[in-house]
């Protein structure tokens, strides 16, 4: 296997390795991290069987900035050059007649022009005989110096120059073109969005976790304004969406808002249909339908999860009066009855969602969803306790907001057995491990993350 140097964007670092592994799985090849899975640093050397595999990752992974054929690295330039001399068989073919240029850059540091020239000249032993072409070279030799992260205190521009952690050398193979999709799907430029719309970069990362591609059928049971649908459809999959509140999908206007945004992205033909129903009272008559379920369940900060039902059960007398009134309204031609709803507690919703996915997914299908949690209270068992036989955890990545965070959970259906529809009315007994950190998250959020004066003010209102 050949070695390749990957440069990553320093955002959503915990999502990096799951995304790499998912896209490798999508295209059917193996990754070898050589035992190094440190996602906190911007560079990583990975072994791949073919150069084309590295290019596929660069074209699909949202967090990749560039991929390079790897030649050498070192904690000093002397160590780098020694290793590069040993790697001569990798680059000697470019020596005779290949036009080239060098690009020297630093992470967390700007390298002065004078020292950049010194760095280029230090590679003189390579004896490159081709033309130096700064505008359109056949190959680009890249040197990256990695520096420690600094605080925001004022400092001299050249302070610490040369005191890097590691320096890397290679040949640029491909820029990370998938990152351009972040601008394409920017929510601010979208024709239809709401206050719960998912930011573009995250929705693209979720789409990659689903292994979205042509010929696949995917489903979002909490469709909302459709943030998951557009990137999934962009990658070629067909999308079906539902929501308990159809107004979220429709918006205002004759054409539903989700379709208007899909038209903007050129994927309207891949939105199969939008339906209004509660996940726990669904119209499905068989399982094994979907290749993936991808969703961002509402957890109560900007919008709370709801399910059909009443907060308080009606007496038999009130039930009889209610049905009598509904019958009278229907006779009078009124068809706009809106059924009552009640809150859907997050830990129950998460457990039900896994059971729902096990029934509806095809074998090897994936469930990808966000789970908010209180960071100090979180334990691995919180996620494991949601799983059921036939469902296996693939990835669990944290987007950290300080006191709380949301975890992107990826679960795979490993069983080929047929499962019955879940009984959403049955409630499992409490776990011996205690309540998970995401139980009653809404209440914890508003009680625990507000300042004291804000609490008292909100209680008065």
Short mmCIF file of C-alpha atoms in Angstrom, two decimals, residues 5-417:
data_model
loop_
_atom_site.label_atom_id
_atom_site.label_comp_id
_atom_site.label_asym_id
_atom_site.label_seq_id
_atom_site.Cartn_x
_atom_site.Cartn_y
_atom_site.Cartn_z
CA UNK A 5 -0.53 12.81 3.25
CA UNK A 6 -3.96 14.24 4.05
CA UNK A 7 -4.49 17.86 5.07
CA UNK A 8 -7.77 18.45 6.92
CA UNK A 9 -9.89 21.46 7.73
CA UNK A 10 -9.73 22.17 11.45
CA UNK A 11 -13.46 21.93 12.04
CA UNK A 12 -15.51 19.04 13.42
CA UNK A 13 -12.33 17.08 14.10
CA UNK A 14 -14.11 14.11 15.70
CA UNK A 15 -16.11 13.60 12.49
CA UNK A 16 -12.95 13.16 10.41
CA UNK A 17 -12.13 9.48 10.82
CA UNK A 18 -15.78 8.26 10.65
CA UNK A 19 -16.16 10.19 7.39
CA UNK A 20 -12.99 8.65 5.92
CA UNK A 21 -14.08 5.16 6.92
CA UNK A 22 -17.60 5.67 5.58
CA UNK A 23 -16.47 6.85 2.15
CA UNK A 24 -13.89 4.07 1.96
CA UNK A 25 -16.72 1.63 2.73
CA UNK A 26 -18.91 3.26 0.07
CA UNK A 27 -16.27 2.74 -2.63
CA UNK A 28 -15.13 -0.64 -1.31
CA UNK A 29 -11.50 -0.15 -0.30
CA UNK A 30 -9.45 -0.34 2.89
CA UNK A 31 -7.72 2.38 4.93
CA UNK A 32 -4.60 1.84 7.03
CA UNK A 33 -3.97 4.58 9.60
CA UNK A 34 -0.67 2.98 10.66
CA UNK A 35 -1.87 3.12 14.25
CA UNK A 36 -2.18 6.92 14.16
CA UNK A 37 -5.77 8.08 14.60
CA UNK A 38 -4.99 11.48 16.16
CA UNK A 39 -7.78 13.72 14.85
CA UNK A 40 -6.61 16.80 16.77
CA UNK A 41 -3.85 17.62 14.27
CA UNK A 42 -4.36 18.85 10.70
CA UNK A 43 -2.16 16.27 8.95
CA UNK A 44 -2.41 12.51 8.76
CA UNK A 45 -0.48 9.88 6.79
CA UNK A 46 -2.73 7.06 5.53
CA UNK A 47 -1.91 3.96 3.50
CA UNK A 48 -4.08 3.16 0.48
CA UNK A 49 -3.83 0.48 -2.18
CA UNK A 50 -4.22 2.87 -5.14
CA UNK A 51 -3.76 6.53 -5.91
CA UNK A 52 -7.30 6.65 -7.26
CA UNK A 53 -8.60 5.83 -3.79
CA UNK A 54 -6.94 8.97 -2.43
CA UNK A 55 -8.55 11.00 -5.21
CA UNK A 56 -12.00 9.55 -4.44
CA UNK A 57 -11.65 10.59 -0.81
CA UNK A 58 -10.60 14.12 -1.82
CA UNK A 59 -13.63 14.45 -4.10
CA UNK A 60 -16.18 13.22 -1.56
CA UNK A 61 -14.96 13.91 2.01
CA UNK A 62 -16.10 17.31 3.24
CA UNK A 63 -13.26 17.72 5.77
CA UNK A 64 -10.34 17.09 3.37
CA UNK A 65 -8.50 20.18 2.14
CA UNK A 66 -5.89 18.38 0.02
CA UNK A 67 -4.24 15.01 -0.58
CA UNK A 68 -0.54 14.49 -1.38
CA UNK A 69 1.71 11.64 -2.43
CA UNK A 70 3.77 11.34 0.75
CA UNK A 71 7.57 11.37 0.60
CA UNK A 72 8.95 12.28 4.03
CA UNK A 73 8.46 13.97 7.38
CA UNK A 74 10.62 14.97 10.32
CA UNK A 75 10.88 17.05 13.47
CA UNK A 76 13.74 18.97 11.79
CA UNK A 77 14.70 19.66 8.18
CA UNK A 78 17.81 17.47 8.55
CA UNK A 79 15.56 14.56 9.51
CA UNK A 80 13.13 15.41 6.69
CA UNK A 81 15.89 15.48 4.06
CA UNK A 82 17.40 12.22 5.30
CA UNK A 83 14.03 10.51 4.98
CA UNK A 84 13.40 12.14 1.60
CA UNK A 85 16.69 10.79 0.24
CA UNK A 86 15.56 7.32 1.27
CA UNK A 87 12.30 7.93 -0.59
CA UNK A 88 14.12 8.69 -3.87
CA UNK A 89 12.40 5.81 -5.76
CA UNK A 90 9.09 7.65 -5.27
CA UNK A 91 10.10 10.94 -6.86
CA UNK A 92 13.09 10.13 -9.12
CA UNK A 93 10.80 9.71 -12.16
CA UNK A 94 10.06 13.46 -12.04
CA UNK A 95 13.73 14.51 -12.12
CA UNK A 96 14.58 14.47 -15.88
CA UNK A 97 11.96 16.62 -17.61
CA UNK A 98 8.95 17.45 -15.39
CA UNK A 99 8.01 21.09 -14.85
CA UNK A 100 7.47 21.84 -11.17
CA UNK A 101 7.11 24.37 -8.39
CA UNK A 102 7.40 24.33 -4.61
CA UNK A 103 4.72 25.54 -2.20
CA UNK A 104 5.82 26.23 1.38
CA UNK A 105 3.21 26.89 4.06
CA UNK A 106 2.72 26.63 7.79
CA UNK A 107 -0.18 25.62 9.99
CA UNK A 108 -0.76 28.21 12.75
CA UNK A 109 2.15 30.26 11.38
CA UNK A 110 3.09 32.41 8.39
CA UNK A 111 6.54 31.56 7.03
CA UNK A 112 8.50 34.64 5.87
CA UNK A 113 9.38 34.81 2.16
CA UNK A 114 13.12 34.81 2.83
CA UNK A 115 13.00 31.51 4.71
CA UNK A 116 10.65 30.03 2.12
CA UNK A 117 13.42 30.54 -0.43
CA UNK A 118 15.91 28.89 1.93
CA UNK A 119 13.60 25.90 2.30
CA UNK A 120 13.25 25.48 -1.47
CA UNK A 121 17.02 25.69 -1.94
CA UNK A 122 17.55 23.01 0.73
CA UNK A 123 15.95 20.51 -1.67
CA UNK A 124 18.71 21.10 -4.24
CA UNK A 125 20.01 17.54 -3.83
CA UNK A 126 16.91 16.28 -5.68
CA UNK A 127 18.52 17.68 -8.89
CA UNK A 128 15.21 18.47 -10.56
CA UNK A 129 16.08 19.17 -14.22
CA UNK A 130 12.63 20.21 -15.41
CA UNK A 131 11.43 23.76 -15.88
CA UNK A 132 10.37 25.81 -12.86
CA UNK A 133 6.83 26.88 -13.73
CA UNK A 134 4.99 28.95 -11.12
CA UNK A 135 1.76 29.25 -13.12
CA UNK A 136 1.05 25.86 -14.69
CA UNK A 137 3.51 23.21 -13.47
CA UNK A 138 3.07 19.51 -14.10
CA UNK A 139 3.68 18.75 -10.44
CA UNK A 140 3.54 20.77 -7.21
CA UNK A 141 5.95 19.83 -4.43
CA UNK A 142 4.46 20.76 -1.04
CA UNK A 143 6.13 21.47 2.28
CA UNK A 144 3.99 21.90 5.41
CA UNK A 145 5.32 23.07 8.76
CA UNK A 146 3.00 22.27 11.66
CA UNK A 147 3.12 24.62 14.67
CA UNK A 148 1.40 24.42 18.04
CA UNK A 149 -1.82 26.36 18.43
CA UNK A 150 -1.31 29.78 20.00
CA UNK A 151 -3.52 31.91 22.17
CA UNK A 152 -4.75 35.31 21.01
CA UNK A 153 -2.18 37.37 22.94
CA UNK A 154 -0.26 39.91 20.81
CA UNK A 155 3.11 38.68 19.49
CA UNK A 156 5.71 39.51 16.90
CA UNK A 157 4.84 38.23 13.43
CA UNK A 158 8.00 36.11 13.20
CA UNK A 159 8.01 34.93 16.80
CA UNK A 160 8.64 31.18 16.97
CA UNK A 161 9.51 30.91 13.27
CA UNK A 162 11.13 27.54 12.64
CA UNK A 163 9.99 26.03 15.96
CA UNK A 164 7.54 23.64 14.31
CA UNK A 165 6.30 20.32 15.69
CA UNK A 166 6.68 18.46 12.42
CA UNK A 167 7.44 19.20 8.79
CA UNK A 168 5.94 17.18 5.91
CA UNK A 169 6.97 16.85 2.25
CA UNK A 170 5.09 15.40 -0.71
CA UNK A 171 3.55 15.96 -4.13
CA UNK A 172 0.12 17.53 -4.43
CA UNK A 173 -2.28 14.93 -5.76
CA UNK A 174 -5.66 16.65 -5.53
CA UNK A 175 -7.36 19.53 -3.77
CA UNK A 176 -10.38 18.67 -1.64
CA UNK A 177 -13.14 19.67 -4.05
CA UNK A 178 -16.00 18.45 -1.81
CA UNK A 179 -15.51 21.42 0.52
CA UNK A 180 -16.95 23.68 -2.17
CA UNK A 181 -20.34 22.09 -1.45
CA UNK A 182 -20.44 23.94 1.88
CA UNK A 183 -20.90 27.19 -0.03
CA UNK A 184 -23.38 25.64 -2.46
CA UNK A 185 -25.67 24.47 0.35
CA UNK A 186 -25.22 27.55 2.53
CA UNK A 187 -28.48 27.97 4.47
CA UNK A 188 -28.30 31.77 4.14
CA UNK A 189 -28.62 31.43 0.36
CA UNK A 190 -31.35 28.78 0.46
CA UNK A 191 -34.79 29.46 -1.00
CA UNK A 192 -36.52 27.85 1.99
CA UNK A 193 -35.24 27.45 5.53
CA UNK A 194 -36.34 27.78 9.15
CA UNK A 195 -34.93 28.31 12.60
CA UNK A 196 -34.10 24.60 12.94
CA UNK A 197 -32.39 24.19 9.55
CA UNK A 198 -29.08 22.33 9.83
CA UNK A 199 -25.90 24.12 8.78
CA UNK A 200 -24.51 23.00 5.42
CA UNK A 201 -21.22 21.44 6.56
CA UNK A 202 -22.92 19.25 9.15
CA UNK A 203 -25.69 18.11 6.80
CA UNK A 204 -23.05 17.13 4.22
CA UNK A 205 -21.14 15.14 6.84
CA UNK A 206 -24.38 13.37 7.76
CA UNK A 207 -25.02 12.57 4.11
CA UNK A 208 -21.60 10.94 3.85
CA UNK A 209 -22.32 8.83 6.92
CA UNK A 210 -25.41 7.44 5.15
CA UNK A 211 -23.23 6.29 2.19
CA UNK A 212 -25.55 8.22 -0.13
CA UNK A 213 -25.16 7.32 -3.80
CA UNK A 214 -27.19 6.71 -6.96
CA UNK A 215 -29.85 4.04 -6.71
CA UNK A 216 -30.32 4.26 -2.94
CA UNK A 217 -33.53 5.17 -1.15
CA UNK A 218 -33.37 7.23 2.05
CA UNK A 219 -35.84 8.59 4.60
CA UNK A 220 -36.04 11.47 7.07
CA UNK A 221 -38.84 10.98 9.65
CA UNK A 222 -38.34 14.50 11.07
CA UNK A 223 -38.05 16.27 7.72
CA UNK A 224 -38.67 19.84 8.87
CA UNK A 225 -37.30 22.22 6.23
CA UNK A 226 -35.39 19.43 4.47
CA UNK A 227 -31.76 20.14 5.39
CA UNK A 228 -30.84 16.43 5.20
CA UNK A 229 -32.57 15.87 1.89
CA UNK A 230 -30.57 18.22 -0.34
CA UNK A 231 -27.02 16.84 0.15
CA UNK A 232 -28.29 13.25 0.14
CA UNK A 233 -30.07 13.92 -3.16
CA UNK A 234 -27.01 15.75 -4.50
CA UNK A 235 -25.01 12.54 -4.07
CA UNK A 236 -27.61 10.67 -6.15
CA UNK A 237 -29.96 9.06 -3.60
CA UNK A 238 -33.75 9.27 -3.70
CA UNK A 239 -35.31 10.90 -0.64
CA UNK A 240 -38.63 10.48 1.17
CA UNK A 241 -39.60 12.77 4.03
CA UNK A 242 -42.27 12.96 6.71
CA UNK A 243 -43.04 15.15 9.70
CA UNK A 244 -45.78 15.37 12.29
CA UNK A 245 -46.23 19.04 11.34
CA UNK A 246 -46.66 19.38 7.58
CA UNK A 247 -46.36 23.16 7.80
CA UNK A 248 -42.62 22.77 8.40
CA UNK A 249 -42.21 21.08 5.01
CA UNK A 250 -44.72 23.20 3.11
CA UNK A 251 -43.95 26.73 4.22
CA UNK A 252 -45.90 29.43 2.41
CA UNK A 253 -46.79 29.41 -1.25
CA UNK A 254 -48.37 26.96 -3.66
CA UNK A 255 -45.18 24.90 -4.12
CA UNK A 256 -43.98 23.28 -0.87
CA UNK A 257 -40.85 24.95 0.47
CA UNK A 258 -38.79 21.73 0.41
CA UNK A 259 -39.47 21.39 -3.32
CA UNK A 260 -38.54 25.03 -3.93
CA UNK A 261 -35.16 24.55 -2.26
CA UNK A 262 -34.66 21.23 -4.05
CA UNK A 263 -35.29 23.01 -7.38
CA UNK A 264 -32.61 25.54 -6.40
CA UNK A 265 -30.09 22.70 -6.03
CA UNK A 266 -31.26 20.80 -9.11
CA UNK A 267 -32.41 17.74 -7.14
CA UNK A 268 -36.22 18.14 -7.08
CA UNK A 269 -36.63 14.98 -9.17
CA UNK A 270 -34.98 12.99 -6.35
CA UNK A 271 -37.46 14.09 -3.67
CA UNK A 272 -39.94 11.22 -3.93
CA UNK A 273 -42.68 12.58 -1.68
CA UNK A 274 -43.46 14.45 1.54
CA UNK A 275 -46.08 13.13 3.97
CA UNK A 276 -47.53 14.40 7.23
CA UNK A 277 -47.69 11.76 9.97
CA UNK A 278 -46.34 10.89 13.39
CA UNK A 279 -43.50 8.36 13.40
CA UNK A 280 -45.28 6.41 16.15
CA UNK A 281 -48.51 6.26 14.10
CA UNK A 282 -47.04 5.61 10.67
CA UNK A 283 -48.65 4.25 7.47
CA UNK A 284 -45.91 1.72 6.61
CA UNK A 285 -47.19 -1.79 5.99
CA UNK A 286 -43.82 -3.54 5.63
CA UNK A 287 -40.21 -3.07 6.66
CA UNK A 288 -36.88 -3.38 4.85
CA UNK A 289 -37.60 -0.41 2.57
CA UNK A 290 -34.74 2.04 3.00
CA UNK A 291 -30.96 2.03 2.54
CA UNK A 292 -30.58 4.71 5.22
CA UNK A 293 -32.54 6.85 7.64
CA UNK A 294 -30.99 10.26 8.30
CA UNK A 295 -32.52 12.84 10.60
CA UNK A 296 -32.03 15.53 13.22
CA UNK A 297 -34.77 14.85 15.79
CA UNK A 298 -36.10 17.94 17.57
CA UNK A 299 -34.85 18.05 21.14
CA UNK A 300 -36.59 21.08 22.51
CA UNK A 301 -34.10 23.97 22.36
CA UNK A 302 -35.56 25.61 19.28
CA UNK A 303 -38.40 23.17 18.68
CA UNK A 304 -39.67 20.34 20.87
CA UNK A 305 -40.43 16.81 19.74
CA UNK A 306 -44.12 15.93 19.63
CA UNK A 307 -46.16 12.77 19.18
CA UNK A 308 -49.89 12.20 18.80
CA UNK A 309 -51.81 12.06 22.05
CA UNK A 310 -53.03 14.18 24.91
CA UNK A 311 -51.04 15.37 27.86
CA UNK A 312 -53.96 14.34 30.07
CA UNK A 313 -56.29 11.49 29.20
CA UNK A 314 -59.93 12.46 28.72
CA UNK A 315 -62.72 10.98 30.78
CA UNK A 316 -65.21 8.75 28.99
CA UNK A 317 -67.75 11.58 29.14
CA UNK A 318 -65.33 14.06 27.51
CA UNK A 319 -64.38 11.49 24.86
CA UNK A 320 -68.04 11.01 23.91
CA UNK A 321 -68.55 14.79 23.71
CA UNK A 322 -65.37 15.19 21.63
CA UNK A 323 -66.39 12.58 19.03
CA UNK A 324 -69.89 14.05 18.88
CA UNK A 325 -68.45 17.49 18.07
CA UNK A 326 -66.11 16.06 15.42
CA UNK A 327 -68.99 14.26 13.73
CA UNK A 328 -71.00 17.48 13.67
CA UNK A 329 -68.10 19.40 12.15
CA UNK A 330 -67.60 16.79 9.42
CA UNK A 331 -71.30 16.92 8.54
CA UNK A 332 -70.99 20.70 8.24
CA UNK A 333 -68.11 20.25 5.77
CA UNK A 334 -65.19 21.07 8.08
CA UNK A 335 -62.14 18.97 7.22
CA UNK A 336 -59.38 20.86 9.03
CA UNK A 337 -59.21 18.85 12.25
CA UNK A 338 -55.75 18.97 13.83
CA UNK A 339 -55.17 16.08 16.24
CA UNK A 340 -53.74 16.87 19.68
CA UNK A 341 -50.07 16.25 20.44
CA UNK A 342 -47.98 15.75 23.55
CA UNK A 343 -44.25 16.09 24.28
CA UNK A 344 -41.96 13.27 23.14
CA UNK A 345 -39.20 12.82 25.73
CA UNK A 346 -35.79 12.59 24.05
CA UNK A 347 -34.52 9.33 25.55
CA UNK A 348 -37.78 7.62 24.55
CA UNK A 349 -37.59 9.14 21.09
CA UNK A 350 -33.99 7.95 20.58
CA UNK A 351 -34.81 4.41 21.67
CA UNK A 352 -37.92 4.34 19.45
CA UNK A 353 -35.96 5.71 16.49
CA UNK A 354 -33.48 2.81 16.65
CA UNK A 355 -36.34 0.28 16.74
CA UNK A 356 -38.09 2.12 13.89
CA UNK A 357 -34.87 2.01 11.84
CA UNK A 358 -34.32 -1.70 12.51
CA UNK A 359 -37.75 -2.39 11.04
CA UNK A 360 -37.54 -0.06 8.03
CA UNK A 361 -33.89 -0.48 7.01
CA UNK A 362 -32.52 -3.02 4.58
CA UNK A 363 -29.70 -5.26 5.89
CA UNK A 364 -26.50 -3.18 6.23
CA UNK A 365 -28.62 -0.01 6.09
CA UNK A 366 -27.63 2.89 8.31
CA UNK A 367 -29.38 5.14 10.80
CA UNK A 368 -27.66 8.54 11.14
CA UNK A 369 -28.97 11.06 13.67
CA UNK A 370 -27.94 13.71 16.19
CA UNK A 371 -28.24 13.11 19.92
CA UNK A 372 -27.77 16.11 22.26
CA UNK A 373 -26.26 15.35 25.66
CA UNK A 374 -24.86 16.98 28.79
CA UNK A 375 -21.09 16.58 28.49
CA UNK A 376 -20.27 16.11 32.19
CA UNK A 377 -22.95 13.46 32.63
CA UNK A 378 -22.34 11.55 29.39
CA UNK A 379 -21.17 7.92 29.51
CA UNK A 380 -20.62 5.45 26.67
CA UNK A 381 -23.45 3.32 28.04
CA UNK A 382 -25.89 6.15 27.22
CA UNK A 383 -25.60 5.29 23.52
CA UNK A 384 -25.14 1.55 23.96
CA UNK A 385 -28.35 1.35 25.99
CA UNK A 386 -30.34 2.70 23.00
CA UNK A 387 -29.27 -0.16 20.76
CA UNK A 388 -31.22 -3.35 20.22
CA UNK A 389 -30.36 -6.78 18.77
CA UNK A 390 -29.48 -6.46 15.09
CA UNK A 391 -28.27 -2.86 15.37
CA UNK A 392 -24.56 -2.04 15.80
CA UNK A 393 -22.86 1.27 16.57
CA UNK A 394 -20.56 2.44 13.75
CA UNK A 395 -19.55 5.94 14.87
CA UNK A 396 -20.17 8.40 17.71
CA UNK A 397 -18.72 11.89 17.10
CA UNK A 398 -19.13 14.89 19.39
CA UNK A 399 -19.80 18.47 18.31
CA UNK A 400 -18.82 20.24 21.52
CA UNK A 401 -20.61 23.40 22.70
CA UNK A 402 -19.01 23.50 26.14
CA UNK A 403 -21.46 22.40 28.85
CA UNK A 404 -23.38 20.36 26.31
CA UNK A 405 -22.85 18.92 22.87
CA UNK A 406 -24.58 16.91 20.21
CA UNK A 407 -23.33 13.53 19.07
CA UNK A 408 -23.62 12.32 15.51
CA UNK A 409 -24.62 8.69 15.95
CA UNK A 410 -24.24 6.19 13.10
CA UNK A 411 -25.84 2.77 13.57
CA UNK A 412 -25.79 -0.12 11.10
CA UNK A 413 -28.39 -2.87 10.76
CA UNK A 414 -26.34 -6.06 10.91
CA UNK A 415 -29.20 -8.55 10.92
CA UNK A 416 -30.84 -10.07 7.84
CA UNK A 417 -33.87 -11.15 9.87
#
